[in-house]
Backbone as numpy.savetxt, mean C-alpha at the origin, in Angstrom:
# Nx Ny Nz CAx CAy CAz Cx Cy Cz
5.89 10.65 17.61 4.74 11.32 18.21 4.51 12.68 17.55
5.59 13.45 17.39 5.46 14.77 16.76 5.02 14.61 15.32
5.58 13.60 14.63 5.20 13.34 13.25 3.71 12.99 13.16
3.21 12.18 14.09 1.79 11.82 14.09 0.91 13.04 14.35
1.35 13.91 15.23 0.60 15.14 15.52 0.57 16.03 14.28
1.71 16.18 13.62 1.79 16.97 12.40 0.86 16.39 11.33
0.90 15.05 11.17 0.02 14.40 10.20 -1.45 14.67 10.51
-1.79 14.66 11.78 -3.18 14.91 12.17 -3.60 16.34 11.83
-2.72 17.30 12.06 -3.01 18.71 11.73 -3.20 18.88 10.23
-2.27 18.32 9.46 -2.36 18.41 7.99 -3.64 17.73 7.50
-3.90 16.55 8.04 -5.09 15.80 7.65 -6.36 16.60 7.92
-6.46 17.19 9.12 -7.64 17.98 9.47 -7.80 19.18 8.54
-6.69 19.80 8.17 -6.74 20.94 7.24 -7.37 20.52 5.91
-6.89 19.40 5.36 -7.40 18.96 4.06 -8.79 18.34 4.16
-9.15 17.78 5.30 -10.52 17.29 5.49 -11.48 18.46 5.39
-11.13 19.56 6.05 -11.99 20.75 6.01 -12.13 21.28 4.58
-11.10 21.12 3.79 -11.15 21.57 2.39 -11.88 20.58 1.49
-12.26 19.41 2.01 -12.99 18.43 1.23 -12.13 17.59 0.29
-10.83 17.57 0.52 -9.91 16.87 -0.37 -10.19 15.37 -0.41
-10.44 14.77 0.74 -10.64 13.31 0.78 -11.86 12.92 -0.06
-12.92 13.70 0.03 -14.11 13.40 -0.78 -13.82 13.61 -2.25
-13.06 14.65 -2.60 -12.74 14.90 -4.00 -11.88 13.77 -4.59
-10.92 13.30 -3.82 -10.07 12.22 -4.31 -10.91 10.96 -4.53
-11.87 10.71 -3.65 -12.81 9.59 -3.78 -12.07 8.26 -3.99
-11.27 7.91 -3.02 -10.52 6.66 -3.07 -11.41 5.43 -3.12
-12.57 5.42 -2.43 -13.46 4.25 -2.55 -13.85 3.94 -4.00
-13.94 4.96 -4.84 -14.25 4.73 -6.25 -13.17 3.86 -6.89
-11.91 4.18 -6.65 -10.83 3.37 -7.19 -10.90 1.95 -6.64
-11.13 1.83 -5.34 -11.21 0.50 -4.73 -12.29 -0.35 -5.41
-13.42 0.28 -5.70 -14.50 -0.42 -6.39 -14.07 -0.84 -7.80
-13.34 0.03 -8.48 -12.95 -0.25 -9.86 -11.92 -1.39 -9.97
-11.11 -1.58 -8.95 -10.09 -2.64 -9.01 -10.44 -3.87 -8.18
-11.57 -3.84 -7.53 -11.97 -4.90 -6.60 -11.89 -6.30 -7.21
-12.29 -6.47 -8.45 -12.31 -7.79 -9.07 -11.04 -8.10 -9.86
-10.05 -7.22 -9.79 -8.76 -7.48 -10.43 -7.90 -8.35 -9.52
-6.90 -8.97 -10.09 -6.00 -9.81 -9.32 -4.98 -8.94 -8.58
-5.43 -8.35 -7.48 -4.57 -7.47 -6.70 -5.03 -7.46 -5.24
-4.17 -6.91 -4.39 -4.50 -6.79 -2.97 -3.74 -5.62 -2.37
-4.35 -4.99 -1.38 -3.68 -3.92 -0.65 -2.75 -4.55 0.39
-1.61 -3.93 0.60 -0.68 -4.37 1.63 -0.40 -3.21 2.57
0.11 -3.55 3.73 0.51 -2.56 4.75 -0.63 -1.59 5.08
-1.82 -2.13 5.25 -2.98 -1.27 5.58 -3.05 -0.97 7.08
-2.33 -1.74 7.89 -2.32 -1.48 9.33 -1.01 -0.78 9.69
-1.08 0.54 9.68 0.07 1.38 10.06 -0.45 2.46 11.01
0.45 3.13 11.72 0.00 4.17 12.65 -0.73 5.33 11.98
-0.46 5.55 10.70 -1.06 6.70 10.03 -2.29 6.34 9.19
-2.61 5.07 9.05 -3.77 4.70 8.25 -5.03 4.79 9.10
-6.02 5.57 8.65 -7.27 5.70 9.43 -7.98 4.36 9.60
-8.68 4.22 10.70 -9.42 2.98 10.98 -10.48 2.69 9.93
-11.01 3.74 9.31 -12.06 3.53 8.32 -11.52 3.49 6.88
-10.22 3.24 6.72 -9.64 3.06 5.39 -10.38 1.92 4.69
-10.79 2.06 3.46 -10.45 3.06 2.46 -11.43 4.22 2.34
-12.44 4.27 3.21 -13.36 5.41 3.15 -12.61 6.72 3.41
-11.64 6.65 4.30 -10.81 7.80 4.61 -9.36 7.40 4.32
-8.55 8.35 3.90 -7.17 8.06 3.54 -6.21 8.95 4.33
-4.98 8.51 4.51 -4.00 9.33 5.22 -3.38 10.36 4.27
-3.74 11.60 4.43 -3.21 12.66 3.59 -1.68 12.69 3.70
-1.02 12.82 2.55 0.43 12.89 2.51 1.11 11.53 2.50
0.33 10.46 2.47 0.89 9.11 2.51 0.50 8.37 1.24
0.60 7.04 1.27 0.29 6.26 0.08 -0.49 5.00 0.41
-1.02 4.41 -0.64 -1.63 3.08 -0.58 -0.75 2.18 -1.42
-0.45 1.01 -0.89 0.37 0.04 -1.60 -0.49 -1.12 -2.06
-0.38 -1.43 -3.34 -1.14 -2.52 -3.95 -0.15 -3.46 -4.62
-0.34 -4.75 -4.42 0.44 -5.73 -5.17 -0.50 -6.51 -6.08
0.07 -6.97 -7.17 -0.72 -7.73 -8.14 0.20 -8.75 -8.80
-0.36 -9.56 -9.67 0.50 -10.44 -10.45 0.90 -9.71 -11.73
1.92 -10.23 -12.39 2.47 -9.56 -13.58 1.41 -9.43 -14.68
0.59 -10.45 -14.83 -0.43 -10.46 -15.89 -1.44 -9.31 -15.72
-1.79 -8.97 -14.49 -2.80 -7.94 -14.22 -2.23 -6.53 -14.11
-0.93 -6.42 -14.03 -0.28 -5.14 -13.74 -0.73 -4.02 -14.69
-0.62 -4.24 -15.97 -0.93 -3.19 -16.96 -2.39 -2.72 -16.83
-3.31 -3.67 -16.69 -4.73 -3.32 -16.58 -4.99 -2.48 -15.32
-4.40 -2.88 -14.21 -4.62 -2.16 -12.95 -4.03 -0.75 -13.03
-2.84 -0.64 -13.62 -2.22 0.68 -13.80 -3.12 1.57 -14.64
-3.67 1.04 -15.72 -4.57 1.82 -16.58 -5.78 2.32 -15.81
-6.35 1.46 -14.96 -7.51 1.86 -14.16 -7.13 2.97 -13.18
-6.00 2.84 -12.53 -5.56 3.85 -11.56 -5.29 5.19 -12.25
-4.63 5.14 -13.39 -4.35 6.39 -14.12 -5.64 7.04 -14.57
-6.55 6.25 -15.12 -7.84 6.80 -15.55 -8.59 7.41 -14.36
-8.61 6.73 -13.22 -9.25 7.25 -12.01 -8.62 8.59 -11.61
-7.31 8.70 -11.69 -6.62 9.93 -11.26 -6.86 11.08 -12.23
-7.04 10.79 -13.50 -7.19 11.85 -14.52 -8.39 12.76 -14.25
-9.40 12.25 -13.60 -10.58 13.08 -13.33 -10.28 14.19 -12.33
-9.11 14.13 -11.70 -8.71 15.14 -10.71 -7.79 16.22 -11.29
-7.43 16.07 -12.56 -6.41 16.95 -13.15 -6.79 18.43 -13.20
-8.05 18.76 -13.23 -8.44 20.18 -13.26 -8.07 20.90 -11.97
-8.09 20.16 -10.87 -7.85 20.79 -9.57 -6.49 20.44 -8.96
-5.96 19.27 -9.29 -4.72 18.79 -8.69 -3.70 18.44 -9.77
-2.47 18.34 -9.34 -1.40 17.91 -10.24 -1.25 16.40 -10.10
-1.23 15.70 -11.21 -1.07 14.25 -11.21 0.31 13.94 -11.80
1.08 13.18 -11.06 2.41 12.79 -11.54 2.47 11.27 -11.55
2.86 10.72 -12.68 2.94 9.27 -12.83 4.41 8.88 -12.97
4.86 8.01 -12.07 6.24 7.52 -12.08 6.19 6.02 -12.36
6.81 5.62 -13.45 6.75 4.21 -13.85 8.13 3.60 -13.93
8.22 2.34 -13.52 9.40 1.55 -13.81 8.93 0.15 -14.17
9.84 -0.77 -14.32 9.50 -2.11 -14.79 8.52 -2.84 -13.88
8.65 -2.64 -12.57 7.87 -3.41 -11.60 6.79 -2.62 -10.88
6.84 -1.32 -10.95 5.97 -0.50 -10.10 5.55 0.77 -10.84
4.33 1.19 -10.57 3.86 2.50 -11.02 3.32 3.24 -9.81
3.73 4.51 -9.70 3.25 5.38 -8.63 2.44 6.51 -9.25
1.23 6.69 -8.75 0.40 7.80 -9.21 0.27 8.75 -8.03
0.86 9.93 -8.19 0.90 10.93 -7.13 -0.15 12.01 -7.39
-0.96 12.28 -6.38 -1.95 13.36 -6.45 -1.41 14.48 -5.57
-1.15 15.63 -6.17 -0.51 16.73 -5.45 -1.28 18.03 -5.67
-1.04 18.97 -4.77 -1.59 20.29 -4.99 -0.83 20.91 -6.16
-1.32 22.01 -6.66 -0.63 22.70 -7.76 0.75 23.21 -7.32
0.96 23.31 -5.99 2.26 23.74 -5.47 3.12 22.54 -5.04
2.77 21.36 -5.53 3.54 20.12 -5.33 3.52 19.54 -3.92
2.50 19.81 -3.14 2.33 19.16 -1.84 1.62 17.83 -2.09
2.24 16.74 -1.65 1.64 15.42 -1.85 0.37 15.30 -1.02
-0.71 14.94 -1.68 -1.97 14.67 -0.99 -2.14 13.17 -0.79
-1.88 12.42 -1.85 -1.98 10.96 -1.75 -1.25 10.34 -2.92
-0.79 9.12 -2.69 -0.09 8.38 -3.73 -0.58 6.95 -3.73
-0.74 6.39 -4.92 -1.13 5.00 -5.07 0.02 4.29 -5.78
0.58 3.28 -5.11 1.66 2.48 -5.68 1.11 1.10 -6.02
1.39 0.64 -7.22 1.01 -0.72 -7.60 2.26 -1.42 -8.13
2.51 -2.62 -7.60 3.72 -3.38 -7.95 3.38 -4.83 -8.23
4.07 -5.40 -9.21 3.94 -6.83 -9.43 5.18 -7.56 -8.92
6.14 -6.80 -8.43 7.37 -7.37 -7.88 7.98 -6.36 -6.93
8.52 -6.85 -5.81 9.24 -6.01 -4.85 10.61 -6.64 -4.66
11.65 -5.87 -4.93 13.02 -6.38 -4.79 13.20 -6.99 -3.40
13.81 -8.16 -3.37 14.05 -8.86 -2.12 13.07 -9.98 -1.84
11.95 -9.98 -2.58 10.94 -11.03 -2.42 10.88 -11.83 -3.72
10.91 -13.12 -3.61 10.87 -14.00 -4.77 9.64 -13.69 -5.63
9.82 -13.69 -6.95 8.72 -13.34 -7.86 7.51 -14.26 -7.74
7.73 -15.51 -7.38 6.61 -16.44 -7.23 5.66 -16.01 -6.11
6.18 -15.26 -5.17 5.37 -14.77 -4.05 4.11 -14.07 -4.56
4.24 -13.24 -5.58 3.13 -12.40 -6.03 2.01 -13.25 -6.64
2.36 -14.29 -7.36 1.34 -15.20 -7.89 0.64 -15.92 -6.73
1.44 -16.44 -5.80 0.88 -17.20 -4.68 0.03 -16.32 -3.76
0.54 -15.14 -3.44 -0.16 -14.24 -2.52 -1.48 -13.76 -3.11
-1.48 -13.40 -4.38 -2.70 -12.91 -5.02 -3.73 -14.04 -5.13
-3.26 -15.25 -5.37 -4.18 -16.40 -5.43 -4.86 -16.66 -4.09
-4.24 -16.18 -3.02 -4.77 -16.42 -1.67 -5.22 -15.12 -0.98
-5.59 -14.13 -1.76 -6.02 -12.86 -1.15 -7.37 -13.04 -0.47
-7.68 -12.10 0.42 -8.89 -12.18 1.25 -9.73 -10.93 1.02
-11.02 -11.13 0.90 -11.94 -10.00 0.76 -12.13 -9.37 2.13
-11.88 -8.06 2.21 -12.10 -7.32 3.45 -12.99 -6.12 3.13
-14.24 -6.41 2.88 -15.19 -5.34 2.56 -14.93 -4.74 1.20
-14.50 -3.48 1.18 -14.31 -2.77 -0.08 -13.00 -3.10 -0.78
-12.10 -3.78 -0.08 -10.78 -4.08 -0.66 -10.42 -5.54 -0.44
-9.44 -5.97 -1.20 -8.82 -7.27 -0.97 -7.48 -7.02 -0.28
-7.14 -7.90 0.65 -5.85 -7.83 1.33 -5.20 -9.20 1.23
-3.93 -9.28 1.63 -3.24 -10.56 1.62 -3.62 -11.37 2.85
-3.54 -12.69 2.70 -3.65 -13.57 3.86 -2.57 -13.13 4.85
-2.82 -13.23 6.15 -1.85 -12.77 7.14 -0.43 -13.32 6.97
-0.31 -14.58 6.56 1.01 -15.18 6.38 1.80 -14.49 5.27
1.10 -14.06 4.23 1.75 -13.37 3.12 2.06 -11.92 3.51
1.15 -11.28 4.22 1.41 -9.92 4.72 2.65 -9.91 5.60
2.83 -10.96 6.39 3.99 -11.06 7.27 5.29 -11.04 6.46
5.30 -11.73 5.34 6.48 -11.74 4.46 6.76 -10.33 3.95
5.73 -9.63 3.50 5.89 -8.25 3.01 6.48 -7.35 4.10
5.94 -7.49 5.31 6.42 -6.65 6.42 7.85 -6.97 6.80
8.23 -8.24 6.72 9.62 -8.58 7.01 10.56 -7.87 6.05
10.24 -7.91 4.78 11.11 -7.27 3.79 11.07 -5.75 3.92
9.92 -5.19 4.24 9.82 -3.74 4.43 10.69 -3.29 5.61
10.67 -4.06 6.67 11.49 -3.72 7.84 12.98 -3.93 7.54
13.31 -4.98 6.80 14.72 -5.21 6.45 15.27 -4.04 5.65
14.45 -3.48 4.76 14.89 -2.37 3.91 14.98 -1.05 4.66
14.14 -0.85 5.67 14.14 0.43 6.40 13.81 0.18 7.87
14.85 0.01 8.65 14.67 -0.28 10.07 14.22 0.95 10.86
14.16 2.11 10.24 13.62 3.30 10.90 12.10 3.24 11.00
11.49 2.42 10.19 10.03 2.27 10.24 9.70 1.23 11.31
9.73 1.68 12.54 9.55 0.80 13.70 8.18 0.11 13.71
7.20 0.73 13.07 5.87 0.12 13.07 5.87 -1.21 12.33
6.80 -1.40 11.38 6.90 -2.72 10.73 7.42 -3.76 11.73
8.40 -3.36 12.53 8.91 -4.28 13.55 7.81 -4.61 14.56
7.07 -3.59 14.99 5.98 -3.81 15.93 4.93 -4.75 15.33
4.65 -4.57 14.04 3.70 -5.46 13.37 4.20 -6.90 13.45
5.48 -7.11 13.16 6.06 -8.46 13.19 5.96 -9.06 14.59
6.32 -8.27 15.58 6.30 -8.76 16.97 4.87 -9.04 17.44
3.92 -8.20 17.04 2.53 -8.35 17.48 1.76 -9.42 16.70
2.30 -9.83 15.56 1.60 -10.80 14.72 2.45 -12.04 14.48
3.27 -12.38 15.45 4.18 -13.51 15.34 3.44 -14.82 15.02
2.18 -14.89 15.40 1.39 -16.09 15.11 1.22 -16.30 13.60
1.45 -15.26 12.79 1.32 -15.37 11.34 2.63 -15.76 10.66
3.68 -15.89 11.45 5.00 -16.25 10.90 5.00 -17.70 10.44
5.37 -17.92 9.20 5.47 -19.27 8.64 6.87 -19.43 8.08
7.68 -20.24 8.74 9.06 -20.45 8.35 9.17 -20.90 6.89
8.26 -21.75 6.46 8.33 -22.25 5.08 8.10 -21.14 4.06
7.23 -20.16 4.38 7.01 -19.02 3.49 8.25 -18.15 3.43
8.82 -17.90 4.59 9.99 -17.03 4.69 11.17 -17.63 3.94
11.38 -18.94 4.10 12.46 -19.62 3.38 12.24 -19.53 1.88
11.01 -19.79 1.48 10.68 -19.82 0.04 10.78 -18.45 -0.62
10.26 -17.42 0.05 10.14 -16.12 -0.59 11.22 -15.10 -0.23
11.86 -15.26 0.92 12.84 -14.27 1.37 14.26 -14.82 1.50
14.40 -16.00 2.03 15.73 -16.58 2.19 16.48 -16.16 3.44
15.80 -15.58 4.40 16.39 -15.28 5.71 15.34 -15.52 6.77
15.78 -15.56 8.02 14.87 -15.89 9.12 14.48 -14.64 9.89
13.35 -14.72 10.55 12.87 -13.62 11.39 13.86 -13.30 12.50
14.43 -14.33 13.11 15.41 -14.10 14.19 16.58 -13.25 13.72
17.05 -13.51 12.49 18.16 -12.74 11.94 17.77 -11.27 11.76
16.54 -11.06 11.39 16.05 -9.70 11.13 15.85 -8.89 12.40
15.37 -9.53 13.45 15.01 -8.81 14.68 16.15 -8.69 15.69
17.35 -9.13 15.32 18.49 -9.03 16.25 18.74 -7.62 16.67
């Protein structure tokens, strides 16, 4: 609760400064819309209801893609971020499976981060091909089919049980649980995770 209040105060401060408009996240969404990718974990306590028009200051957007599209999507995200370099600090963190583009103030306060991954440790690599092939158009962005999002949330909760909102998502969306997906992509059961 205190964290959410703090986030709201910080967010309001940067809204008044026009940061969200300057970042112009909808522009990036438009640029990657036809790429083989999808946003994940868009329903969290800190994500604004009008996402992607509005973004949660100090947080991130998570995008998954297939391996073939990864390089192209990263190039688009980096190019989109470069237009902000005169006013903000851009930090790019790359590894084999993921690239993070961090938009920060000149004093290193995180304003927003965009993560794009073609693989997430703990989830079978075939998942990303299958999930992207079954993505759903949700207005300005593509998201995963609910059954695939459920797999992502299971692994996110397994990795960090302090993020209770992932557990709440699993409990509230149990109708999206598909045992065959979980067996294929994760190798453990929901019951084992929620003990």
